[in-house]
Every structure is written in C-alpha cells, then in structure tokens.
CSV table of C-alpha atoms in Angstrom, one decimal:
chain,number,residue,atom,x,y,z
I,1,MET,CA,-43.9,-143.7,87.6
I,2,ARG,CA,-40.8,-141.6,86.6
I,3,LEU,CA,-40.8,-139.7,89.8
I,4,ALA,CA,-41.4,-142.9,91.9
I,5,ARG,CA,-38.4,-144.4,90.1
I,6,ARG,CA,-36.3,-141.3,91.2
I,7,LEU,CA,-37.5,-141.9,94.7
I,8,LEU,CA,-36.4,-145.5,94.5
I,9,ILE,CA,-33.0,-144.6,93.2
I,10,GLY,CA,-32.6,-142.0,95.9
I,11,ALA,CA,-33.5,-144.7,98.5
I,12,VAL,CA,-30.8,-146.9,97.1
I,13,ALA,CA,-28.3,-144.1,97.2
I,14,ALA,CA,-29.1,-143.4,100.9
I,15,ALA,CA,-28.7,-147.1,101.6
I,16,SER,CA,-25.0,-147.0,100.7
I,17,VAL,CA,-23.9,-145.4,104.0
I,18,ALA,CA,-24.2,-146.4,107.7
I,19,GLY,CA,-25.7,-144.7,110.7
I,20,CYS,CA,-27.3,-145.5,114.0
I,21,ALA,CA,-30.5,-143.5,114.5
I,22,SER,CA,-33.4,-145.2,116.4
I,23,ARG,CA,-37.1,-145.3,115.6
I,24,PRO,CA,-39.9,-144.4,118.1
I,25,ILE,CA,-40.8,-147.3,120.4
I,26,ASN,CA,-44.5,-148.1,120.9
I,27,GLN,CA,-45.4,-148.5,124.6
I,28,PRO,CA,-46.7,-151.8,126.2
I,29,ILE,CA,-49.9,-152.3,128.2
I,30,SER,CA,-50.4,-154.8,130.9
I,31,HIS,CA,-54.2,-154.9,130.8
I,32,ILE,CA,-56.8,-154.6,127.9
I,33,ASP,CA,-59.7,-152.3,128.6
I,34,PRO,CA,-62.3,-152.8,125.7
I,35,GLU,CA,-64.1,-149.7,126.9
I,36,SER,CA,-61.2,-147.3,126.2
I,37,GLY,CA,-58.8,-146.5,123.5
I,38,TYR,CA,-59.2,-145.3,119.9
I,39,ARG,CA,-61.5,-148.0,118.5
I,40,ALA,CA,-64.8,-147.8,116.7
I,41,SER,CA,-66.8,-149.8,119.2
I,42,VAL,CA,-66.0,-147.1,121.9
I,43,ARG,CA,-66.4,-144.0,119.7
I,44,LEU,CA,-69.5,-144.9,117.7
I,45,PRO,CA,-72.0,-144.9,120.5
I,46,LYS,CA,-70.7,-141.5,121.7
I,47,GLN,CA,-71.0,-139.8,118.3
I,48,GLN,CA,-74.2,-138.0,119.1
I,49,ASN,CA,-74.2,-135.7,116.1
I,50,ASN,CA,-74.9,-138.5,113.7
I,51,ASP,CA,-78.3,-139.6,112.4
I,52,PRO,CA,-78.9,-142.7,114.5
I,53,SER,CA,-80.9,-144.3,111.7
I,54,THR,CA,-77.9,-144.3,109.3
I,55,LEU,CA,-74.5,-146.0,109.7
I,56,LEU,CA,-72.4,-144.4,107.0
I,57,LEU,CA,-69.0,-145.9,106.3
I,58,LEU,CA,-66.3,-144.8,103.8
I,59,ALA,CA,-63.4,-146.8,102.4
I,60,PHE,CA,-60.6,-145.0,100.7
I,61,SER,CA,-58.2,-147.0,98.4
I,62,GLY,CA,-54.5,-146.5,97.9
I,63,GLY,CA,-52.9,-144.6,95.0
I,64,GLY,CA,-50.7,-141.8,96.3
I,65,THR,CA,-51.9,-138.2,95.8
I,66,ARG,CA,-54.3,-139.5,93.2
I,67,ALA,CA,-56.1,-141.5,95.9
I,68,ALA,CA,-55.8,-138.6,98.4
I,69,ALA,CA,-57.4,-136.1,96.0
I,70,PHE,CA,-60.1,-138.5,94.7
I,71,SER,CA,-61.2,-139.4,98.3
I,72,TYR,CA,-61.1,-135.7,99.3
I,73,GLY,CA,-63.5,-135.0,96.4
I,74,VAL,CA,-65.9,-137.5,97.9
I,75,LEU,CA,-65.8,-135.7,101.3
I,76,GLU,CA,-66.5,-132.4,99.5
I,77,GLU,CA,-69.5,-133.9,97.7
I,78,LEU,CA,-70.9,-135.3,100.9
I,79,ARG,CA,-70.4,-131.9,102.5
I,80,ARG,CA,-72.4,-130.2,99.7
I,81,THR,CA,-75.3,-132.8,100.0
I,82,ASP,CA,-78.2,-131.6,102.2
I,83,VAL,CA,-80.4,-134.1,104.0
I,84,VAL,CA,-83.3,-133.5,106.4
I,85,VAL,CA,-83.4,-135.5,109.6
I,86,ASP,CA,-86.3,-135.0,112.1
I,87,GLY,CA,-87.1,-131.7,110.3
I,88,GLN,CA,-83.5,-130.4,110.6
I,89,HIS,CA,-81.2,-129.7,107.6
I,90,ARG,CA,-77.8,-131.3,107.9
I,91,ARG,CA,-74.9,-132.4,105.6
I,92,LEU,CA,-74.7,-136.0,104.6
I,93,LEU,CA,-71.0,-135.8,105.6
I,94,ASP,CA,-72.2,-135.3,109.2
I,95,ASP,CA,-73.5,-138.9,109.2
I,96,VAL,CA,-70.1,-140.5,108.4
I,97,VAL,CA,-69.0,-142.6,111.4
I,98,LEU,CA,-66.1,-144.5,110.1
I,99,ILE,CA,-63.4,-144.0,107.4
I,100,THR,CA,-60.9,-146.6,106.5
I,101,GLY,CA,-57.9,-145.8,104.3
I,102,VAL,CA,-54.8,-147.4,102.9
I,103,SER,CA,-51.8,-145.7,101.4
I,104,GLY,CA,-52.8,-142.4,99.8
I,105,GLY,CA,-56.3,-142.8,101.1
I,106,SER,CA,-55.1,-143.0,104.7
I,107,PHE,CA,-53.8,-139.4,104.5
I,108,THR,CA,-57.3,-138.1,103.7
I,109,ALA,CA,-59.0,-140.3,106.3
I,110,LEU,CA,-56.6,-139.4,109.1
I,111,SER,CA,-56.5,-135.7,108.2
I,112,TYR,CA,-60.3,-135.4,108.3
I,113,ALA,CA,-60.4,-137.1,111.6
I,114,PHE,CA,-57.8,-134.6,112.9
I,115,TYR,CA,-58.9,-131.4,111.2
I,116,GLY,CA,-62.6,-131.8,110.8
I,117,ASP,CA,-64.1,-129.0,108.7
I,118,LYS,CA,-60.8,-127.1,108.9
I,119,LEU,CA,-59.6,-129.7,106.4
I,120,PHE,CA,-61.5,-128.0,103.6
I,121,SER,CA,-59.5,-124.8,103.9
I,122,GLU,CA,-56.0,-126.4,104.5
I,123,TYR,CA,-55.6,-129.8,102.9
I,124,GLU,CA,-54.9,-128.6,99.4
I,125,THR,CA,-52.0,-126.4,100.3
I,126,ARG,CA,-50.7,-128.6,103.1
I,127,PHE,CA,-50.7,-131.8,101.1
I,128,LEU,CA,-52.6,-132.3,97.9
I,129,LYS,CA,-50.8,-129.5,95.9
I,130,ARG,CA,-47.4,-130.0,97.5
I,131,ASP,CA,-44.5,-131.9,95.9
I,132,VAL,CA,-44.3,-134.4,98.7
I,133,GLU,CA,-42.3,-136.8,96.6
I,134,GLY,CA,-39.7,-134.2,95.6
I,135,ALA,CA,-39.3,-133.1,99.2
I,136,LEU,CA,-38.7,-136.6,100.4
I,137,LEU,CA,-36.3,-137.3,97.6
I,138,ALA,CA,-34.3,-134.2,98.6
I,139,ARG,CA,-34.1,-135.4,102.1
I,140,PHE,CA,-33.1,-138.9,101.1
I,141,LEU,CA,-30.3,-137.5,98.9
I,142,ASN,CA,-29.0,-135.0,101.6
I,143,PRO,CA,-25.7,-136.4,102.8
I,144,PHE,CA,-26.2,-134.8,106.2
I,145,ASP,CA,-29.3,-137.1,106.7
I,146,TRP,CA,-27.6,-140.3,105.5
I,147,PRO,CA,-26.1,-141.3,108.9
I,148,ASN,CA,-29.7,-141.5,110.3
I,149,LEU,CA,-31.0,-143.9,107.6
I,150,ILE,CA,-28.8,-147.0,107.9
I,151,GLY,CA,-27.4,-149.0,110.7
I,152,GLY,CA,-30.1,-148.1,113.2
I,153,SER,CA,-33.9,-148.6,113.1
I,154,TYR,CA,-34.9,-145.1,111.9
I,155,GLY,CA,-35.4,-145.8,108.2
I,156,ARG,CA,-36.7,-143.8,105.3
I,157,SER,CA,-40.3,-144.1,106.3
I,158,GLU,CA,-39.5,-142.6,109.7
I,159,MET,CA,-37.9,-139.7,107.9
I,160,ALA,CA,-41.1,-139.5,105.8
I,161,ALA,CA,-43.2,-139.5,109.0
I,162,ASP,CA,-41.3,-136.6,110.4
I,163,TYR,CA,-41.9,-134.7,107.2
I,164,TYR,CA,-45.6,-135.5,107.3
I,165,ASP,CA,-45.7,-134.1,110.8
I,166,GLU,CA,-44.1,-130.9,109.6
I,167,ILE,CA,-46.6,-130.3,106.8
I,168,LEU,CA,-49.8,-132.0,107.9
I,169,PHE,CA,-50.2,-133.8,111.2
I,170,GLN,CA,-48.3,-131.4,113.6
I,171,GLY,CA,-47.1,-134.2,115.9
I,172,ALA,CA,-50.7,-135.3,116.7
I,173,THR,CA,-51.2,-138.8,118.2
I,174,PHE,CA,-54.3,-141.1,118.3
I,175,ALA,CA,-54.9,-139.8,121.8
I,176,ASP,CA,-55.6,-136.4,120.1
I,177,LEU,CA,-58.5,-138.0,118.1
I,178,ARG,CA,-60.3,-139.7,121.0
I,179,ASP,CA,-62.6,-136.8,121.9
I,180,LYS,CA,-63.0,-135.2,118.5
I,181,PRO,CA,-66.6,-135.3,117.0
I,182,THR,CA,-65.1,-136.4,113.7
I,183,PRO,CA,-65.5,-139.9,112.2
I,184,THR,CA,-63.2,-142.7,113.5
I,185,ALA,CA,-60.3,-143.1,111.0
I,186,VAL,CA,-58.6,-146.4,110.6
I,187,ALA,CA,-55.4,-146.5,108.5
I,188,GLY,CA,-54.3,-149.9,107.3
I,189,GLY,CA,-50.9,-151.5,106.9
I,190,THR,CA,-49.5,-154.9,105.8
I,191,ASP,CA,-47.3,-157.1,108.0
I,192,LEU,CA,-44.3,-157.7,105.8
I,193,THR,CA,-43.7,-161.1,107.4
I,194,ASN,CA,-47.0,-162.9,106.7
I,195,GLY,CA,-48.9,-160.4,104.5
I,196,ALA,CA,-51.6,-160.0,107.1
I,197,ARG,CA,-53.7,-156.8,107.4
I,198,PHE,CA,-52.9,-154.6,110.4
I,199,ALA,CA,-55.1,-151.7,111.3
I,200,PHE,CA,-54.2,-148.6,113.4
I,201,SER,CA,-57.0,-149.3,115.8
I,202,GLN,CA,-56.7,-150.1,119.5
I,203,ASN,CA,-58.3,-153.5,118.6
I,204,ASP,CA,-55.2,-154.5,116.6
I,205,PHE,CA,-52.8,-152.9,119.1
I,206,ASP,CA,-54.5,-155.0,121.8
I,207,MET,CA,-53.0,-158.0,119.9
I,208,LEU,CA,-49.6,-156.6,120.5
I,209,CYS,CA,-50.4,-155.6,124.1
I,210,SER,CA,-49.5,-152.1,123.1
I,211,ASP,CA,-50.9,-148.6,123.4
I,212,LEU,CA,-52.1,-146.9,120.3
I,213,ASN,CA,-52.8,-143.6,122.0
I,214,LYS,CA,-49.2,-142.5,121.9
I,215,VAL,CA,-48.6,-143.4,118.3
I,216,ARG,CA,-48.3,-140.5,115.9
I,217,LEU,CA,-50.8,-140.1,113.1
I,218,ALA,CA,-47.8,-139.4,110.8
I,219,ARG,CA,-46.3,-142.9,111.6
I,220,ALA,CA,-49.6,-144.5,110.8
I,221,ALA,CA,-49.7,-142.7,107.4
I,222,ALA,CA,-46.1,-143.6,106.7
I,223,ALA,CA,-46.7,-147.2,107.4
I,224,SER,CA,-49.8,-147.4,105.4
I,225,SER,CA,-48.0,-145.8,102.4
I,226,ALA,CA,-44.6,-147.5,102.7
I,227,VAL,CA,-44.2,-149.0,99.2
I,228,PRO,CA,-41.6,-151.9,99.6
I,229,ALA,CA,-38.1,-151.0,98.3
I,230,VAL,CA,-39.1,-147.4,97.8
I,231,LEU,CA,-39.7,-146.8,101.5
I,232,SER,CA,-38.6,-148.8,104.5
I,233,PRO,CA,-41.0,-150.7,106.7
I,234,VAL,CA,-42.3,-149.1,109.9
I,235,THR,CA,-41.4,-151.3,112.8
I,236,PHE,CA,-43.4,-151.9,116.1
I,237,ASN,CA,-42.5,-154.0,119.1
I,238,ASN,CA,-44.8,-157.0,119.7
I,239,TYR,CA,-45.5,-157.5,123.4
I,240,ALA,CA,-48.2,-160.1,122.9
I,241,GLY,CA,-48.8,-162.5,125.7
I,242,ARG,CA,-48.5,-159.9,128.5
I,243,CYS,CA,-52.1,-158.5,128.7
I,244,ASP,CA,-54.5,-161.4,128.6
I,245,TYR,CA,-55.7,-160.7,125.0
I,246,LYS,CA,-58.9,-162.5,123.9
I,247,TYR,CA,-59.7,-163.3,120.3
I,248,PRO,CA,-62.8,-161.4,119.0
I,249,ALA,CA,-66.0,-163.3,120.1
I,250,TRP,CA,-67.4,-163.2,116.6
I,251,LEU,CA,-64.3,-164.8,115.2
I,252,MET,CA,-64.2,-167.5,117.8
I,253,ASP,CA,-67.9,-168.3,117.1
I,254,VAL,CA,-67.0,-168.9,113.5
I,255,VAL,CA,-64.0,-171.1,114.4
I,256,GLU,CA,-65.7,-173.1,117.1
I,257,HIS,CA,-68.7,-173.9,114.8
I,258,SER,CA,-66.4,-174.9,111.9
I,259,LYS,CA,-67.1,-178.6,112.7
I,260,ASP,CA,-70.8,-178.0,111.9
I,261,SER,CA,-70.3,-175.9,108.8
I,262,VAL,CA,-67.4,-174.7,106.6
I,263,PRO,CA,-66.6,-171.1,107.6
I,264,PRO,CA,-65.4,-168.6,105.0
I,265,ARG,CA,-61.7,-169.0,104.2
I,266,ARG,CA,-61.0,-165.4,104.8
I,267,LEU,CA,-62.2,-165.7,108.4
I,268,LEU,CA,-60.1,-168.8,109.0
I,269,GLN,CA,-57.1,-166.9,107.5
I,270,ARG,CA,-57.8,-164.0,109.8
I,271,TYR,CA,-57.8,-166.3,112.8
I,272,ARG,CA,-54.4,-167.7,111.7
I,273,ASP,CA,-53.1,-164.2,111.2
I,274,LEU,CA,-54.1,-163.3,114.8
I,275,GLU,CA,-52.4,-166.5,116.0
I,276,ASP,CA,-49.1,-165.3,114.3
I,277,PHE,CA,-49.4,-161.9,116.0
I,278,GLN,CA,-49.8,-163.7,119.4
I,279,ASN,CA,-46.5,-165.5,119.0
I,280,SER,CA,-44.3,-162.7,120.2
I,281,LYS,CA,-41.5,-165.1,121.1
I,282,ASP,CA,-41.0,-165.9,117.5
I,283,HIS,CA,-42.3,-162.6,116.2
I,284,PRO,CA,-41.0,-159.9,118.7
I,285,TYR,CA,-41.3,-157.2,116.0
I,286,ILE,CA,-43.8,-156.5,113.2
I,287,HIS,CA,-42.7,-154.6,110.1
I,288,LEU,CA,-45.5,-152.7,108.4
I,289,VAL,CA,-45.5,-151.7,104.7
I,290,ASP,CA,-48.1,-150.4,102.3
I,291,GLY,CA,-51.6,-151.3,103.4
I,292,GLY,CA,-52.6,-151.8,99.7
I,293,LEU,CA,-50.7,-155.0,99.5
I,294,ALA,CA,-53.2,-156.7,101.8
I,295,ASP,CA,-56.3,-154.6,101.0
I,296,ASN,CA,-56.0,-151.9,98.4
I,297,LEU,CA,-59.6,-150.7,98.9
I,298,GLY,CA,-59.4,-150.5,102.7
I,299,VAL,CA,-62.7,-152.4,102.7
I,300,ARG,CA,-61.7,-155.7,104.3
I,301,ALA,CA,-61.7,-154.2,107.8
I,302,ILE,CA,-65.2,-152.9,107.2
I,303,LEU,CA,-66.4,-156.2,105.8
I,304,GLU,CA,-65.0,-157.8,108.9
I,305,ALA,CA,-67.0,-155.5,111.1
I,306,LEU,CA,-70.1,-156.2,109.0
I,307,GLY,CA,-69.4,-159.9,109.3
I,308,GLU,CA,-69.3,-159.4,113.1
I,309,PHE,CA,-72.8,-157.8,112.8
I,310,GLU,CA,-73.9,-160.8,110.8
I,311,THR,CA,-72.8,-163.4,113.3
I,312,ASN,CA,-72.9,-161.7,116.7
I,313,ALA,CA,-76.1,-160.6,118.3
I,314,ALA,CA,-74.2,-158.7,121.1
I,315,PHE,CA,-72.5,-156.6,118.5
I,316,ARG,CA,-75.9,-155.7,116.9
I,317,GLU,CA,-77.3,-154.7,120.2
I,318,ALA,CA,-74.2,-152.6,121.1
I,319,PHE,CA,-74.7,-150.5,118.0
I,320,HIS,CA,-78.5,-150.5,118.1
I,321,LEU,CA,-78.7,-152.4,114.9
I,322,GLN,CA,-82.1,-153.9,115.6
I,323,ALA,CA,-85.7,-153.3,114.8
I,324,ALA,CA,-86.6,-150.7,117.4
I,325,PRO,CA,-87.6,-147.0,117.2
I,326,GLY,CA,-84.6,-144.8,116.8
I,327,SER,CA,-82.2,-147.6,115.8
I,328,THR,CA,-80.2,-148.0,112.7
I,329,ARG,CA,-82.2,-148.9,109.7
I,330,ARG,CA,-79.7,-148.4,106.9
I,331,VAL,CA,-76.0,-149.2,106.5
I,332,VAL,CA,-74.2,-147.3,103.8
I,333,LEU,CA,-70.8,-148.3,102.5
I,334,ILE,CA,-69.1,-146.0,100.0
I,335,VAL,CA,-66.0,-147.4,98.5
I,336,VAL,CA,-63.7,-144.9,96.8
I,337,ASN,CA,-61.6,-146.8,94.3
I,338,SER,CA,-58.7,-144.8,92.9
I,339,ARG,CA,-57.3,-147.7,91.0
I,340,ALA,CA,-55.4,-146.6,87.8
I,341,GLU,CA,-53.5,-148.7,85.4
I,342,ALA,CA,-51.5,-146.8,82.7
I,343,ARG,CA,-50.8,-148.9,79.7
I,344,THR,CA,-47.1,-149.7,78.9
I,345,ASN,CA,-45.4,-150.7,75.7
I,346,TRP,CA,-43.3,-153.3,77.4
I,347,ASP,CA,-44.8,-156.1,75.5
I,348,LYS,CA,-43.8,-154.5,72.2
I,349,SER,CA,-40.1,-155.0,72.9
I,350,GLU,CA,-38.0,-158.1,73.3
I,351,SER,CA,-36.0,-156.4,76.1
I,352,PRO,CA,-37.8,-156.4,79.5
I,353,PRO,CA,-38.2,-153.2,81.5
I,354,GLY,CA,-35.5,-152.1,84.0
I,355,ILE,CA,-35.3,-153.2,87.6
I,356,ALA,CA,-36.9,-150.0,89.1
I,357,SER,CA,-39.9,-150.3,86.7
I,358,GLN,CA,-40.3,-154.0,87.5
I,359,ILE,CA,-40.3,-153.4,91.3
I,360,LEU,CA,-42.8,-150.6,91.1
I,361,LYS,CA,-45.1,-152.4,88.7
I,362,SER,CA,-44.9,-155.7,90.6
I,363,SER,CA,-46.2,-154.0,93.7
I,364,GLY,CA,-49.0,-152.3,91.9
I,365,VAL,CA,-50.4,-155.1,89.8
I,366,PRO,CA,-51.5,-157.5,92.7
I,367,MET,CA,-53.2,-154.5,94.5
I,368,SER,CA,-55.1,-153.6,91.3
I,369,ARG,CA,-56.3,-157.2,90.8
I,370,TYR,CA,-57.2,-157.6,94.4
I,371,THR,CA,-59.6,-154.6,94.1
I,372,ALA,CA,-62.2,-156.4,92.1
I,373,ASP,CA,-62.3,-159.3,94.6
I,374,SER,CA,-63.0,-156.9,97.5
I,375,ILE,CA,-65.8,-155.2,95.7
I,376,ASP,CA,-67.3,-158.6,94.9
I,377,LEU,CA,-67.1,-159.7,98.5
I,378,MET,CA,-68.9,-156.5,99.5
I,379,LYS,CA,-71.7,-157.2,97.0
I,380,ASP,CA,-71.9,-160.8,98.1
I,381,LEU,CA,-72.4,-159.8,101.7
I,382,VAL,CA,-75.2,-157.4,100.8
I,383,HIS,CA,-76.9,-160.1,98.8
I,384,ARG,CA,-76.5,-162.6,101.6
I,385,TRP,CA,-78.1,-160.3,104.1
I,386,GLU,CA,-81.1,-159.7,101.9
I,387,THR,CA,-81.5,-163.4,101.2
I,388,GLN,CA,-81.2,-164.4,104.9
I,389,ARG,CA,-83.8,-162.0,106.0
I,390,LYS,CA,-86.3,-163.1,103.4
I,391,LEU,CA,-85.7,-166.7,104.4
I,392,GLN,CA,-86.2,-165.9,108.1
I,393,ILE,CA,-89.5,-164.1,107.5
I,394,LEU,CA,-90.7,-167.0,105.4
I,395,GLN,CA,-89.8,-169.5,108.1
I,396,ALA,CA,-91.6,-167.4,110.7
I,397,ARG,CA,-94.7,-167.3,108.6
I,398,LEU,CA,-94.6,-171.1,108.1
I,399,ALA,CA,-94.3,-171.4,111.9
I,400,GLY,CA,-97.6,-169.5,112.3
I,401,GLU,CA,-96.2,-166.0,112.9
I,402,SER,CA,-97.8,-163.2,111.1
I,403,GLU,CA,-95.7,-161.2,108.6
I,404,ALA,CA,-96.2,-158.1,110.9
I,405,GLN,CA,-94.9,-160.0,113.9
I,406,ALA,CA,-91.9,-161.3,111.9
I,407,GLU,CA,-91.1,-157.8,110.6
I,408,ALA,CA,-91.1,-156.4,114.1
I,409,ARG,CA,-88.9,-159.2,115.5
I,410,LEU,CA,-86.3,-159.4,112.7
I,411,PRO,CA,-83.8,-156.5,112.0
I,412,LYS,CA,-85.0,-154.4,109.1
I,413,ILE,CA,-81.8,-152.9,107.7
I,414,ASP,CA,-81.4,-151.7,104.2
I,415,VAL,CA,-77.8,-151.9,102.9
I,416,PHE,CA,-76.5,-149.4,100.3
I,417,ALA,CA,-73.2,-150.5,98.7
I,418,VAL,CA,-71.8,-147.7,96.6
I,419,ASP,CA,-68.5,-148.0,94.7
I,420,ILE,CA,-67.0,-145.4,92.4
I,421,GLY,CA,-63.9,-145.7,90.2
I,422,PHE,CA,-62.4,-144.4,87.0
I,423,GLU,CA,-63.6,-147.5,85.1
I,424,GLN,CA,-67.2,-146.1,85.3
I,425,LEU,CA,-66.3,-143.1,83.1
I,426,ALA,CA,-68.1,-143.4,79.8
I,427,ASP,CA,-65.8,-141.1,77.8
I,428,PRO,CA,-62.8,-143.2,76.7
I,429,LYS,CA,-60.5,-140.1,76.6
I,430,GLU,CA,-61.5,-139.0,80.1
I,431,ARG,CA,-61.2,-142.5,81.5
I,432,ASN,CA,-57.7,-142.9,80.0
I,433,TYR,CA,-56.7,-139.5,81.5
I,434,PHE,CA,-57.5,-140.6,85.0
I,435,MET,CA,-56.3,-144.1,84.6
I,436,SER,CA,-53.0,-142.8,83.4
I,437,LEU,CA,-52.3,-140.5,86.4
I,438,PRO,CA,-49.2,-141.8,88.3
I,439,THR,CA,-49.2,-143.4,91.7
I,440,SER,CA,-46.9,-140.9,93.2
I,441,PHE,CA,-47.0,-138.2,95.9
I,442,VAL,CA,-47.0,-135.3,93.5
I,443,LEU,CA,-49.5,-134.2,90.9
I,444,LYS,CA,-50.1,-130.9,89.0
I,445,PRO,CA,-52.6,-128.6,90.7
I,446,GLU,CA,-55.0,-129.0,87.7
I,447,GLU,CA,-54.8,-132.8,88.0
I,448,VAL,CA,-55.7,-132.5,91.7
I,449,ASP,CA,-58.7,-130.3,90.9
I,450,ARG,CA,-59.9,-132.6,88.1
I,451,LEU,CA,-59.8,-135.6,90.5
I,452,ARG,CA,-61.8,-133.7,93.1
I,453,ALA,CA,-64.4,-132.7,90.6
I,454,ILE,CA,-64.8,-136.2,89.0
I,455,ALA,CA,-65.2,-137.7,92.4
I,456,GLY,CA,-68.4,-135.7,92.9
I,457,THR,CA,-69.6,-136.4,89.4
I,458,LEU,CA,-69.1,-140.2,89.8
I,459,LEU,CA,-70.8,-140.2,93.1
I,460,ARG,CA,-73.9,-138.3,91.8
I,461,GLN,CA,-74.1,-140.6,88.8
I,462,SER,CA,-74.1,-143.8,90.9
I,463,GLU,CA,-77.5,-145.5,90.8
I,464,GLU,CA,-77.0,-146.9,94.3
I,465,TYR,CA,-76.1,-143.5,95.6
I,466,GLN,CA,-79.2,-142.1,94.0
I,467,ARG,CA,-81.2,-144.8,95.7
I,468,LEU,CA,-79.7,-143.7,99.0
I,469,LEU,CA,-80.6,-140.1,98.5
I,470,LYS,CA,-84.1,-141.0,97.6
I,471,ASP,CA,-84.4,-143.1,100.7
I,472,LEU,CA,-83.1,-140.1,102.8
I,473,GLY,CA,-85.4,-137.7,101.0
I,474,ALA,CA,-82.3,-135.7,99.9
I,475,ALA,CA,-81.2,-134.2,96.6
I,476,PRO,CA,-77.7,-134.4,95.2
I,477,ALA,CA,-75.4,-131.4,95.3
I,478,ARG,CA,-75.4,-129.1,92.4
C-alpha cells in the first residue's frame, strides 16, 4: 500500500495545475448488427480449435500485479495439462473460449487474447516484472506532462493507457482481436455514476450505440484498473437512442414474467442499469473506473451468460448446448480469486489512519467482501441446474415417458465450478505471505514467480478440478 499511496500523492500533485489535452473519442454507430463485432456470441461458434463438448470459461479477479501474476500462473498450468480428445492430444488451455477480467486480471485476459502463445515468452518482461507503478508515478510527477492532465479530458488513466500501449498492447484495438484463434477476452469496468457493470464487449457498446472495434485494448485495461482517486475515470460518449438498441431477449423474458414469479433481484437491477445507459439525454457520458468495484471476480458477466442459457432456449441452440452428438456436455468455470487482505494495526491506536490509507482501504474492503457473494451465486447456479434437471426427469417419468427418453430429450450438461484463492492454503505462514502482498502494479520478481507457482499448485489441489480431469481422462501437470 506504500507505493499505491505514493501514486495517490503524485496524482494529487499533478492535479494542482491546468491544461487542455483531450481524450480519444469512441465512434458512434447508426445500426446494430448482432452478427458482427467483438462479442462472444459471434466468436464462440467460429472457434473451431476447441473441443465442442467442453465450454471452458475463466474469470480473473482484480488485485494489481498480484492478480495478473496469479491468473497468468493458471494459464501456465492449463497449458501444461494434457488431455485427449477424439484420440488426439491437446492442451487444456486450447479449450478455453472466454476469459473475463477486472483490474489486474484484465491485463492477463486481454494480453492472452492479443498475444496467444507468444504471451508465455513475453508477458513477464513486458509487464509482470516491470515497475509499472514507478513508471506511472514518474510520468505523473513530470512537470512537462502536467499541462495534459488537468483542464481537458485526457486524465491520468489516459496517460496510463498510453504507457500500457508502449510496454504491452502496441496500439492494438478490439478489431485486432476479431479473427484471432484466441479466447474472447472481456475486461470489466464500473460506471462511476450508478455503480453498474460495464463490459468491453460489443454487447455493452451496443447500449451506447458505439463501435468497440476502434477502442484500444490499453484503454480497456486502464478503465478496468482505474482505482478512484488514484487514477482518473476513463470517459466514453453515450450515443444511446440512435441505433435501435433492443434489450437482451433473456432479460426481457425475466422482466415480462415478473408478474407470475419474482425474478432474481440482480436481474431486475441489471435491467434498471441498462435503462440508465439508454437515457443518453441525461447521461451523455459514462465515466468508467475499476471493474472490481462492481465485480471483483469478473464472474458476474459469466453468471449473466449462464443465466441466459438457463432461461433462453434460443441461446442454448446457438451454442449447441443441447443433448445431441457433438454438442456441449460440460461447462467449466474456473474462478481465479486473487483477493488479499493484509492485516493492519489501525485498531490498536486511538488515532485513525491518514487520508491516503483510508481512501485505498475503503476501495478495497467492499471488493473483498463482494467476492464471497459472487462465489456463492456461482455455486447456487450450479446447484439449481442440477436440481431442475432431476425434477424435469422425474416429471417426465410420471407422465409416462421412459427415463431413456427423458435423458435424450433433456440437456445433459455437467457443470464444473472451480474456484481457487489464497484462503485455501493450509500453511498459515504461506497463506499470510500471499494475503499480505500489496495491491499495486509492482512486485519483486521472486514474488511474481511464487504467485505463478502457487496458482498451479492450488488448481491441481482443487477437488472440483480433479473431478474435471477425471471426466476428461486427463492427468494434472507435473
């Protein structure tokens, strides 16, 4: 937290002068084409290299370089794990179709989508073992850069995005990801006005009647990691109302049937969030900050997609999630939880901590507490799927249908929900070591290496992951 405090102080210093630089402007669209753009629904059916029987999803949490290194270690482990599909050996990593990420996790998600296998030879030197925080602080404190930071719409996060382009993303936009054989990567931000989730997917940019293709990956990463007060919000124009946007069918199904049953509150809240985005007259701009404020695990967007599967038959058919030869028969969600919570001695003193410490801690505590709720929602969804299918088969048999007929008609999908985090470490000293690593964008090289190694260890030790490997007929990496 000491380095993050320095960054905050540097930001305050930079805010003492005026300038007039302008931010990049996202481009409007006049028509929505659901069959184009960088969105999972377009890319998943075209990813021919994946095992069609397995839908493997990853969710990378926030936590600065700690999260980036920990999630990278999971990619390394999946890369080492050999599976056999139709008699052919392949890496489990090859079956990943979607990665969501917030804050530090968004850097790993977006970088793998951009670099593919090249990531494993470049990510450490380009980002993980670089003093990103120190470099940003130097730029914020450089008087020659101050005129750009205040008075216009450029902001500290835009300066950070330019730096991320220099060291990692090389000016790439989402258009550069469209035809890559890598998984779809979705970075998440938080709308500062209403606290709503906002994803860097064309689905969410449709709400704004805007084109994601021309948005730089670096700006998405900057928005997803823009800790309030430390970094400025990343601003986008809202052109809603100009492109005939339609609410998602699955969400409207839930809202329209709310008279007959009580829909989950989170779905109603999501509907209200989308209503806010559609009111561009009162909300002509959206200001995005750290995605961890709305979803520190990056899992809410995935739960939303799985909820769409649950309620929308058309969605299931589009992704071949049905009981048919060659269709998906297992859905795997691996949540990489980099939550850390170093103990403080604040409660031993009558004097409260300083302002910088309070700001940094107040943004981290809600994200940490929200993490457990997201994991519980994931497990509840899995349990609900299992219960609903058993009930449907029972009802079919009571109606005179044989069990074999019911099995053939109803989707047979096994769900594997894997979550790994530092709390699962049995050794108290080891657990305390990882839980005490700072949420910053600089770590020692040995800390990065230990995070990568422990990610693989925790994944191999997961009982749910072992169940997956057994189902796949695979063995864990050694």
